[in-house]
XYZ file of N, CA and C in Angstrom:
705
model
N 13.846 29.273 -5.863
C 14.573 27.869 -5.077
C 13.962 26.680 -5.772
N 14.997 25.615 -6.009
C 14.350 24.467 -6.548
C 13.449 23.867 -5.210
N 12.767 22.748 -5.408
C 12.208 21.997 -4.088
C 12.118 20.554 -4.605
N 12.358 20.205 -5.567
C 12.271 18.756 -5.835
C 13.496 18.369 -6.648
N 13.734 17.025 -6.683
C 15.033 16.312 -7.404
C 16.110 16.056 -6.399
N 17.147 15.906 -6.982
C 18.379 15.802 -6.048
C 19.817 16.029 -6.908
N 20.948 15.934 -6.279
C 22.090 16.048 -7.135
C 22.738 14.963 -6.337
N 23.974 14.699 -7.232
C 24.887 13.411 -7.050
C 26.026 14.152 -6.488
N 26.751 13.488 -5.459
C 27.868 14.019 -4.510
C 28.729 12.938 -4.437
N 29.836 12.831 -5.319
C 30.761 11.786 -5.028
C 31.618 11.969 -3.726
N 31.874 10.466 -3.215
C 32.736 10.582 -2.084
C 34.122 11.186 -2.183
N 34.766 11.323 -3.586
C 36.010 11.902 -3.484
C 36.007 13.534 -3.174
N 34.896 13.944 -2.520
C 34.595 15.459 -2.523
C 35.353 15.859 -1.073
N 35.511 14.380 -0.205
C 36.123 14.288 1.254
C 37.614 14.784 0.989
N 38.146 14.453 -0.296
C 39.578 14.705 -0.480
C 39.815 16.562 -1.157
N 38.735 16.934 -1.358
C 38.516 18.277 -1.975
C 39.477 19.387 -0.896
N 40.093 20.388 -1.542
C 40.784 21.508 -0.547
C 40.145 22.041 0.504
N 38.629 22.378 -0.006
C 37.993 23.353 0.703
C 37.007 22.387 1.671
N 36.984 21.023 1.685
C 36.141 20.389 2.475
C 36.126 20.675 3.995
N 37.452 21.036 4.586
C 37.361 21.303 6.034
C 37.087 22.814 6.459
N 36.779 23.685 5.182
C 36.574 24.712 5.447
C 34.917 25.089 5.448
N 34.321 25.070 6.592
C 32.954 24.848 6.943
C 31.976 25.729 6.012
N 32.258 26.969 5.949
C 31.676 28.197 5.150
C 31.590 27.860 3.368
N 32.919 27.520 3.143
C 33.076 27.400 1.644
C 32.617 26.164 1.204
N 32.803 25.007 1.725
C 31.925 23.900 1.571
C 30.645 24.000 1.497
N 29.944 24.421 2.565
C 28.688 24.699 2.469
C 28.147 25.449 1.682
N 28.728 26.494 1.260
C 28.430 27.368 0.179
C 28.365 26.689 -1.275
N 29.301 25.857 -1.513
C 29.506 25.228 -2.919
C 28.324 24.356 -3.048
N 28.032 23.472 -1.863
C 27.150 22.503 -1.798
C 25.721 23.052 -2.030
N 25.577 24.335 -1.485
C 24.260 25.114 -1.642
C 24.305 25.404 -3.029
N 25.109 25.924 -3.870
C 25.262 26.551 -5.064
C 24.968 25.249 -6.123
N 25.227 23.980 -5.747
C 24.951 22.625 -6.265
C 23.765 22.396 -6.252
N 23.300 22.500 -4.947
C 21.593 22.124 -4.934
C 20.710 23.398 -5.617
N 21.333 24.456 -5.703
C 20.259 25.556 -6.295
C 20.485 25.979 -7.662
N 21.613 25.504 -8.142
C 21.989 25.821 -9.617
C 20.965 24.940 -10.605
N 20.811 26.048 -11.860
C 19.725 25.305 -12.761
C 20.100 24.319 -13.266
N 19.355 23.138 -13.460
C 20.011 21.812 -14.138
C 19.227 21.528 -15.371
N 18.717 22.866 -15.910
C 17.973 23.172 -17.080
C 17.947 24.697 -17.513
N 18.424 25.139 -18.484
C 18.246 26.660 -18.907
C 16.921 27.165 -18.566
N 16.770 28.097 -17.835
C 15.711 29.066 -17.651
C 15.471 30.453 -17.950
N 14.432 30.877 -18.249
C 14.573 32.675 -18.095
C 14.762 33.052 -17.078
N 15.266 34.257 -16.958
C 15.308 35.217 -15.758
C 15.747 36.630 -16.219
N 14.778 37.599 -15.875
C 15.028 38.839 -16.100
C 15.435 39.200 -17.557
N 14.835 38.531 -18.479
C 15.161 39.137 -19.714
C 16.347 38.285 -20.261
N 17.004 37.494 -19.732
C 17.841 36.500 -20.114
C 18.048 35.106 -19.766
N 18.694 34.340 -20.252
C 18.441 32.971 -19.926
C 19.895 32.389 -18.701
N 19.494 31.844 -17.906
C 20.467 31.374 -17.172
C 20.574 30.073 -17.472
N 21.914 29.497 -17.820
C 22.055 28.212 -18.225
C 22.164 27.120 -16.769
N 22.291 25.695 -17.657
C 22.453 24.635 -16.716
C 23.780 24.945 -15.961
N 23.770 24.817 -14.629
C 25.064 24.884 -13.814
C 25.389 26.291 -13.340
N 24.101 27.177 -13.867
C 24.313 28.574 -13.317
C 23.263 28.915 -12.170
N 23.620 30.180 -11.529
C 22.583 30.657 -10.500
C 22.792 32.262 -10.435
N 21.762 32.807 -10.390
C 21.707 34.157 -10.502
C 21.245 34.445 -8.873
N 22.073 35.437 -8.152
C 22.175 35.450 -6.829
C 22.850 36.826 -6.480
N 22.499 37.036 -5.250
C 23.101 38.337 -4.675
C 23.896 37.842 -3.523
N 25.048 38.483 -3.077
C 25.683 38.104 -1.987
C 24.682 37.967 -0.696
N 23.954 39.251 -0.550
C 23.089 39.290 0.525
C 22.014 38.059 0.695
N 21.345 37.980 -0.588
C 20.585 36.793 -0.672
C 21.241 35.410 -0.418
N 22.417 34.995 -0.741
C 23.183 33.693 -0.207
C 23.299 33.981 1.046
N 23.532 35.120 1.457
C 23.847 34.957 3.258
C 22.633 34.675 3.726
N 21.413 35.122 3.271
C 20.316 34.867 3.953
C 19.675 33.153 3.947
N 20.163 32.838 2.676
C 19.785 31.318 2.326
C 20.542 30.391 3.155
N 21.838 30.838 3.308
C 22.670 29.819 4.201
C 22.863 29.735 5.533
N 22.477 31.232 6.299
C 22.865 31.722 7.274
C 24.044 31.941 7.708
N 24.891 32.264 6.663
C 26.464 32.527 6.542
C 26.517 34.140 6.520
N 27.133 34.919 7.103
C 27.530 36.050 7.091
C 27.917 36.721 5.911
N 27.330 38.029 5.478
C 27.855 38.428 4.099
C 29.274 38.340 3.956
N 30.137 38.982 5.087
C 31.412 38.760 4.788
C 32.162 37.504 4.557
N 31.663 36.393 5.102
C 31.950 35.144 5.028
C 31.734 34.584 3.938
N 30.396 34.969 3.316
C 30.052 34.643 1.679
C 31.061 35.066 0.610
N 31.341 36.317 0.987
C 32.358 37.042 0.239
C 33.738 36.321 0.170
N 34.281 35.708 1.045
C 35.368 34.932 1.366
C 35.218 33.781 0.750
N 34.242 32.996 1.194
C 34.030 31.682 0.364
C 33.858 31.662 -1.203
N 33.517 32.658 -1.666
C 33.173 32.662 -3.141
C 34.630 32.976 -3.671
N 35.646 34.000 -2.906
C 36.822 34.096 -3.186
C 37.512 32.954 -3.325
N 37.392 32.086 -2.138
C 37.956 30.788 -2.313
C 37.623 29.985 -3.333
N 36.570 29.601 -3.718
C 36.008 28.944 -4.573
C 36.386 29.523 -5.930
N 36.558 30.967 -6.362
C 37.042 31.371 -7.593
C 38.632 31.073 -7.853
N 39.329 31.194 -6.617
C 40.770 30.980 -6.766
C 41.343 29.613 -7.006
N 40.386 28.450 -6.660
C 40.503 27.198 -7.263
C 39.824 26.907 -8.424
N 38.951 27.698 -8.954
C 38.372 27.421 -10.280
C 37.213 26.426 -10.234
N 36.432 26.864 -9.004
C 35.442 25.914 -8.816
C 34.085 26.814 -9.348
N 34.138 28.047 -9.438
C 33.056 28.781 -9.887
C 33.789 30.143 -10.860
N 32.931 30.930 -11.448
C 33.162 32.094 -12.209
C 31.944 32.802 -11.766
N 32.180 34.084 -11.905
C 31.067 34.951 -11.619
C 30.960 36.356 -12.600
N 30.002 36.523 -12.999
C 29.554 37.717 -13.622
C 28.572 38.883 -12.955
N 29.434 39.977 -12.639
C 28.391 41.000 -11.846
C 27.349 41.611 -12.705
N 26.111 41.774 -12.362
C 24.840 42.367 -12.868
C 24.438 43.288 -11.983
N 23.789 44.232 -12.445
C 23.271 45.747 -11.582
C 22.761 45.254 -10.222
N 22.021 44.528 -10.395
C 21.042 43.837 -9.076
C 21.588 42.456 -8.748
N 22.438 41.663 -9.426
C 22.561 40.464 -8.891
C 24.014 39.726 -9.527
N 24.410 38.772 -9.281
C 25.760 38.152 -9.830
C 25.224 37.022 -10.434
N 25.743 36.635 -11.681
C 25.450 35.248 -12.391
C 26.490 34.280 -12.063
N 26.478 33.253 -11.266
C 27.476 32.410 -10.658
C 27.618 31.031 -11.643
N 28.490 30.716 -12.150
C 28.659 29.511 -13.084
C 29.468 28.621 -12.028
N 28.671 27.476 -11.927
C 29.811 26.243 -11.620
C 30.531 25.733 -12.716
N 32.004 25.854 -12.668
C 32.815 25.214 -13.724
C 32.838 23.546 -13.467
N 32.592 22.808 -14.704
C 32.573 21.491 -14.750
C 31.100 20.980 -13.961
N 30.370 21.740 -14.011
C 29.103 21.186 -13.290
C 28.883 19.906 -13.828
N 28.807 19.453 -15.314
C 28.110 18.133 -15.498
C 29.258 17.277 -15.178
N 30.574 17.298 -14.701
C 31.318 16.354 -14.142
C 30.929 16.108 -12.847
N 30.672 17.325 -12.095
C 29.986 16.724 -10.634
C 28.932 15.875 -10.684
N 28.107 16.247 -11.692
C 26.603 15.444 -11.905
C 26.984 14.240 -12.644
N 28.407 13.638 -12.811
C 28.377 12.701 -13.643
C 28.204 13.040 -15.221
N 26.960 12.735 -15.490
C 26.590 12.635 -16.764
C 25.560 13.762 -17.137
N 25.605 14.578 -18.412
C 24.959 15.625 -18.807
C 23.398 15.295 -18.402
N 22.858 14.187 -18.820
C 21.474 13.952 -18.807
C 20.718 13.508 -17.397
N 21.864 13.388 -16.402
C 21.298 12.872 -14.934
C 20.109 13.900 -14.592
N 20.644 14.837 -14.387
C 19.846 15.950 -13.767
C 18.443 16.327 -14.604
N 18.823 16.132 -15.841
C 17.248 16.316 -16.743
C 16.224 15.060 -16.490
N 16.947 14.107 -16.227
C 16.000 12.820 -15.914
C 15.484 12.740 -14.775
N 16.084 13.474 -13.638
C 15.745 13.059 -12.248
C 13.984 13.105 -12.228
N 13.410 14.027 -12.585
C 11.837 13.991 -12.582
C 11.237 12.664 -13.154
N 11.701 12.320 -14.321
C 11.291 11.285 -14.727
C 11.439 9.874 -13.897
N 12.723 9.904 -13.634
C 12.803 8.798 -12.352
C 12.095 8.658 -11.447
N 12.191 10.038 -11.031
C 11.127 9.911 -9.694
C 9.777 9.346 -10.137
N 9.075 10.091 -11.130
C 7.950 9.541 -11.759
C 7.663 7.881 -11.793
N 9.018 7.470 -12.446
C 8.934 6.006 -12.593
C 8.889 5.263 -11.328
N 9.845 5.743 -10.566
C 9.792 5.017 -9.105
C 8.340 5.165 -8.510
N 7.797 6.351 -8.648
C 6.569 6.322 -7.860
C 5.417 5.346 -8.738
N 5.408 5.469 -10.043
C 4.396 4.542 -10.912
C 4.885 2.902 -10.195
N 6.206 2.452 -10.175
C 6.664 1.307 -9.752
C 5.869 0.681 -8.653
N 5.840 1.938 -7.633
C 5.579 1.758 -6.091
C 4.201 1.511 -6.060
N 3.154 2.387 -7.015
C 1.713 2.142 -6.897
C 1.399 0.895 -7.642
N 2.218 0.472 -8.505
C 1.992 -0.821 -9.296
C 2.096 -1.991 -8.041
N 3.237 -1.865 -7.518
C 3.537 -3.081 -6.390
C 2.741 -2.843 -5.314
N 2.085 -1.590 -4.945
C 1.132 -1.558 -3.951
C -0.169 -2.231 -4.396
N -0.437 -2.159 -5.723
C -1.759 -2.716 -6.176
C -1.786 -4.091 -6.166
N -0.421 -4.780 -6.557
C -0.255 -6.218 -6.607
C -0.264 -6.642 -5.247
N 0.232 -6.205 -4.341
C 0.214 -6.629 -2.677
C -1.358 -6.426 -2.335
N -2.202 -5.370 -2.556
C -3.343 -5.390 -2.262
C -4.482 -6.491 -2.849
N -4.096 -6.623 -4.115
C -4.812 -7.958 -4.852
C -4.418 -9.492 -4.397
N -3.376 -9.433 -3.800
C -2.818 -10.701 -3.401
C -3.588 -10.752 -2.059
N -3.618 -9.758 -1.134
C -4.441 -9.985 0.224
C -5.722 -10.241 -0.016
N -6.747 -9.596 -1.131
C -7.829 -9.589 -1.434
C -8.064 -11.258 -1.720
N -7.199 -11.481 -2.617
C -7.306 -13.109 -3.130
C -7.271 -14.158 -1.716
N -6.257 -13.807 -1.030
C -6.136 -14.721 0.415
C -7.381 -14.391 1.052
N -7.764 -13.254 1.302
C -9.106 -13.286 2.219
C -10.397 -13.904 1.237
N -10.390 -13.710 0.011
C -11.310 -14.510 -0.676
C -11.279 -16.158 -0.521
N -10.092 -16.334 -0.729
C -9.767 -17.865 -0.420
C -10.082 -18.389 1.089
N -9.934 -17.656 2.194
C -10.200 -18.117 3.365
C -11.762 -18.009 3.563
N -12.548 -16.756 3.162
C -13.939 -16.974 3.227
C -14.687 -18.050 2.186
N -14.035 -18.463 1.516
C -14.767 -19.598 0.419
C -14.145 -20.929 1.009
N -13.746 -20.738 2.231
C -13.332 -22.308 2.997
C -12.300 -23.082 2.324
N -11.331 -22.161 1.807
C -10.149 -22.718 1.210
C -10.455 -24.081 0.060
N -10.834 -23.351 -0.894
C -11.520 -24.292 -1.795
C -10.572 -25.347 -2.445
N -9.392 -25.102 -2.458
C -8.153 -25.987 -2.913
C -8.169 -27.118 -2.070
N -8.718 -27.243 -0.747
C -8.622 -28.149 0.243
C -9.814 -29.132 0.300
N -10.956 -28.712 -0.205
C -12.402 -29.284 -0.263
C -12.244 -30.590 -0.607
N -13.019 -31.289 0.098
C -13.019 -33.141 -0.065
C -14.177 -33.102 -0.690
N -14.535 -34.487 -1.271
C -15.946 -34.911 -2.041
C -16.487 -35.433 -0.864
N -17.962 -35.580 -1.039
C -18.795 -36.147 -0.077
C -20.292 -36.548 -0.558
N -21.101 -37.390 -0.027
C -22.495 -37.951 -0.735
C -22.195 -38.794 -1.406
N -23.338 -39.664 -1.485
C -23.334 -40.916 -2.203
C -22.370 -41.011 -3.564
N -22.783 -40.000 -4.485
C -22.129 -39.941 -5.514
C -20.691 -39.268 -5.772
N -20.380 -38.792 -4.294
C -19.069 -38.267 -4.463
C -18.908 -36.997 -5.399
N -19.718 -36.248 -5.002
C -19.934 -35.078 -6.069
C -20.399 -33.566 -5.291
N -20.227 -33.890 -3.716
C -20.893 -32.605 -2.990
C -19.238 -32.249 -2.664
N -18.891 -31.152 -2.840
C -17.537 -30.412 -2.366
C -17.639 -29.728 -1.253
N -16.926 -30.100 -0.096
C -16.730 -29.196 1.306
C -15.502 -29.396 1.635
N -15.243 -28.251 2.408
C -13.745 -28.190 3.136
C -14.154 -28.664 4.763
N -13.052 -29.075 5.419
C -13.017 -29.311 6.677
C -13.645 -28.239 7.542
N -13.595 -26.722 7.262
C -14.212 -25.836 7.999
C -15.822 -25.781 7.773
N -16.414 -26.124 6.158
C -17.554 -26.111 6.036
C -18.312 -27.064 6.408
N -17.739 -28.317 6.464
C -18.181 -29.514 7.144
C -18.334 -29.495 8.523
N -17.541 -28.907 9.369
C -17.657 -28.538 10.701
C -18.834 -27.661 11.048
N -18.824 -26.718 10.368
C -19.963 -25.414 10.397
C -21.337 -26.189 10.149
N -21.435 -27.037 9.291
C -22.717 -27.676 9.122
C -22.973 -28.544 10.163
N -22.129 -29.292 10.886
C -22.154 -30.272 11.804
C -22.627 -29.503 13.290
N -21.828 -28.326 13.295
C -22.223 -27.396 14.747
C -23.711 -26.782 14.462
N -24.253 -26.259 13.553
C -25.440 -25.488 13.328
C -26.547 -26.514 13.075
N -26.284 -27.695 12.265
C -27.667 -28.511 11.808
C -27.027 -29.827 12.215
N -26.971 -30.403 13.707
C -26.279 -31.651 13.824
C -27.454 -32.921 13.359
N -28.488 -32.458 13.408
C -29.782 -33.730 13.029
C -29.792 -33.792 11.556
N -29.489 -32.866 11.100
C -29.900 -32.857 9.598
C -28.880 -32.879 8.131
N -27.685 -32.493 8.546
C -26.663 -32.039 7.561
C -26.368 -33.305 6.721
N -26.425 -34.422 7.579
C -25.804 -35.558 6.821
C -26.885 -35.917 5.609
N -28.353 -35.901 5.800
C -29.402 -36.098 5.113
C -29.151 -35.090 4.077
N -28.909 -33.870 4.108
C -29.008 -32.931 3.235
C -27.915 -32.877 2.337
N -26.662 -33.394 2.744
C -25.611 -33.904 1.951
C -25.952 -34.708 0.838
N -26.434 -35.816 1.386
C -27.007 -37.201 0.565
C -28.011 -36.563 -0.775
N -28.718 -35.698 0.021
C -29.832 -34.860 -0.950
C -29.357 -34.335 -2.260
N -28.325 -33.458 -1.719
C -27.813 -32.565 -2.706
C -26.823 -33.608 -3.732
N -26.034 -34.668 -3.360
C -25.614 -35.162 -4.232
C -26.440 -36.163 -4.991
N -27.714 -36.734 -4.862
C -28.926 -37.326 -5.485
C -29.030 -36.341 -6.645
N -29.298 -35.067 -5.945
C -29.780 -34.010 -6.987
C -29.119 -33.683 -8.014
N -27.521 -33.440 -7.768
C -26.739 -33.182 -8.550
C -26.536 -34.306 -9.826
N -26.473 -35.502 -9.057
C -26.196 -36.661 -10.113
C -27.431 -36.675 -11.136
N -28.712 -36.570 -10.663
C -29.948 -36.836 -11.347
C -30.145 -35.713 -12.554
N -29.676 -34.382 -12.069
C -30.150 -33.290 -12.937
C -29.073 -33.002 -13.794
N -27.893 -33.109 -13.356
C -26.609 -32.501 -13.932
C -26.465 -31.252 -13.798
N -27.057 -30.427 -12.747
C -26.995 -29.009 -12.548
C -25.817 -28.976 -11.699
N -25.455 -27.605 -11.544
C -24.194 -27.471 -11.022
C -24.094 -26.334 -10.159
N -23.689 -26.132 -8.909
C -23.817 -24.968 -8.055
C -22.289 -24.338 -8.029
N -22.080 -23.118 -7.948
C -20.630 -22.479 -7.587
C -20.380 -22.922 -6.230
N -21.223 -22.852 -5.234
C -20.667 -23.258 -3.735
C -21.868 -24.129 -3.137
N -21.190 -25.449 -2.833
C -22.152 -26.271 -2.308
C -22.346 -26.343 -0.868
N -21.566 -25.261 -0.126
C -21.787 -25.219 1.249
C -22.981 -24.258 1.484
N -22.774 -22.881 0.434
C -23.741 -22.005 0.775
C -25.321 -22.702 0.182
N -25.293 -23.519 -0.851
C -26.485 -24.170 -1.040
C -27.283 -25.021 -0.072
N -26.085 -25.847 0.790
C -26.598 -26.539 1.815
C -27.296 -25.648 2.969
N -26.673 -24.788 3.242
C -27.041 -23.882 4.397
C -28.568 -23.385 3.890
N -28.752 -22.878 2.688
C -30.067 -22.466 2.345
C -31.182 -23.412 2.476
N -30.718 -24.655 1.980
C -31.714 -25.733 1.913
C -32.070 -26.099 3.514
N -31.087 -26.158 4.582
C -31.117 -26.402 5.821
C -32.052 -25.293 6.538
N -31.599 -24.240 6.036
C -32.500 -22.987 6.846
C -33.881 -23.139 6.542
N -34.055 -23.234 5.245
C -35.523 -23.410 4.805
C -36.153 -24.404 5.592
N -35.626 -25.688 5.627
C -36.258 -26.914 6.059
C -36.507 -26.744 7.549
N -35.758 -26.083 8.314
C -36.108 -25.993 9.731
C -36.984 -24.968 10.206
N -36.678 -23.886 9.064
C -37.955 -23.075 9.387
C -39.111 -23.495 9.359
N -39.303 -24.452 8.635
C -40.921 -24.898 8.383
C -41.191 -25.881 9.419
N -40.383 -26.370 10.473
C -40.740 -27.316 11.650
C -41.527 -26.528 12.484
N -42.374 -27.038 13.015
C -43.259 -26.510 14.361
C -42.398 -26.391 15.487
N -42.527 -25.280 16.218
C -41.946 -25.485 17.513
C -42.335 -26.382 18.386
N -41.860 -27.000 19.362
C -42.283 -27.834 20.133
C -42.757 -27.225 21.009
N -44.165 -27.648 21.804
C -44.948 -27.126 22.533
C -44.806 -27.945 24.020
N -44.815 -27.088 24.912
C -44.519 -27.746 26.369
C -45.507 -27.865 27.045
N -45.693 -29.036 27.789
C -46.979 -29.191 28.312
C -47.271 -28.464 29.371
N -48.478 -27.903 29.647
C -48.888 -27.399 30.830
C -50.071 -27.559 31.575
N -50.295 -27.459 32.537
C -51.883 -27.590 33.058
C -52.335 -26.142 33.812
N -53.353 -26.277 33.982
C -54.263 -25.324 34.548
C -54.327 -25.599 36.111
N -53.723 -24.781 36.977
C -53.592 -25.029 38.242
C -55.009 -25.270 38.764
N -56.312 -24.690 38.341
C -57.502 -25.173 38.664
C -58.045 -26.301 38.357
N -57.661 -26.861 37.345
C -57.948 -28.240 36.848
C -57.135 -29.519 37.587
N -56.063 -29.175 38.325
C -55.299 -29.782 38.936
C -56.050 -29.861 40.678
N -56.648 -28.975 40.825
C -57.324 -28.946 42.477
C -58.544 -29.636 42.226
N -59.005 -29.844 41.008
C -60.469 -30.726 40.604
C -60.116 -32.146 40.878
N -58.944 -32.822 40.656
C -58.640 -33.935 41.068
C -58.909 -34.528 42.135
N -59.477 -35.807 42.108
C -59.799 -36.239 43.476
C -58.533 -37.185 43.904
N -58.038 -36.903 45.098
C -56.868 -37.717 45.413
C -57.214 -39.144 45.776
N -58.573 -39.511 46.108
C -58.875 -40.692 46.386
C -59.178 -41.658 45.240
N -59.156 -40.927 44.076
C -59.107 -41.847 42.942
C -57.539 -42.850 42.869
N -56.789 -42.242 43.654
C -55.278 -42.886 43.353
C -55.281 -43.915 44.283
N -56.252 -44.129 45.316
C -55.923 -44.975 46.565
C -56.918 -46.222 45.935
N -56.277 -47.493 45.766
C -56.553 -48.905 45.622
C -57.731 -49.290 46.388
């Protein structure tokens, strides 16, 4: 039994004489689905394209149609020239006449797997393109939309987006402007370049603020307060 590929079924089959005979129509479509689309060896002989080796009982099991109804349907198909049969000791070779006409062109079924593989390859390539596109969008977002960055600093050479500038303002409100000016002068005087000015400023600000001594709150020893003579405050 074949498990992959497909067959072509033209709409003109609705005008076929056996279309409304459920068992005959079902058997014929089943034969189209299970017939060889290329020659295959079977028990010492070759079953050609458009042929099927099967027994009446086997077809009955495959289609859930009774043995008697299979025989009747086979006779219908033979009477109108849809199939021919060649009895063998253990099975019958069924030949679908004009098989290539039903399948439009001879190469269609032979190329089915190639078409499926090509479609699968195209789908994978499109998936990769979509993934790369999403990755690029995410990268642009994480970098602060570099294409919308503006210039800052005395020498107009510090590149920051509105999002990046807002982040600096929020995290380092007292220092960010001075650091932007420092970076601007540094770039102008040394000719050095940085891939990401926002990241550079964050590093500088973090280093400088870490060096600051924490503010010590004033405190008094309660015992010392007791020693203060309140009379000293009286004029």
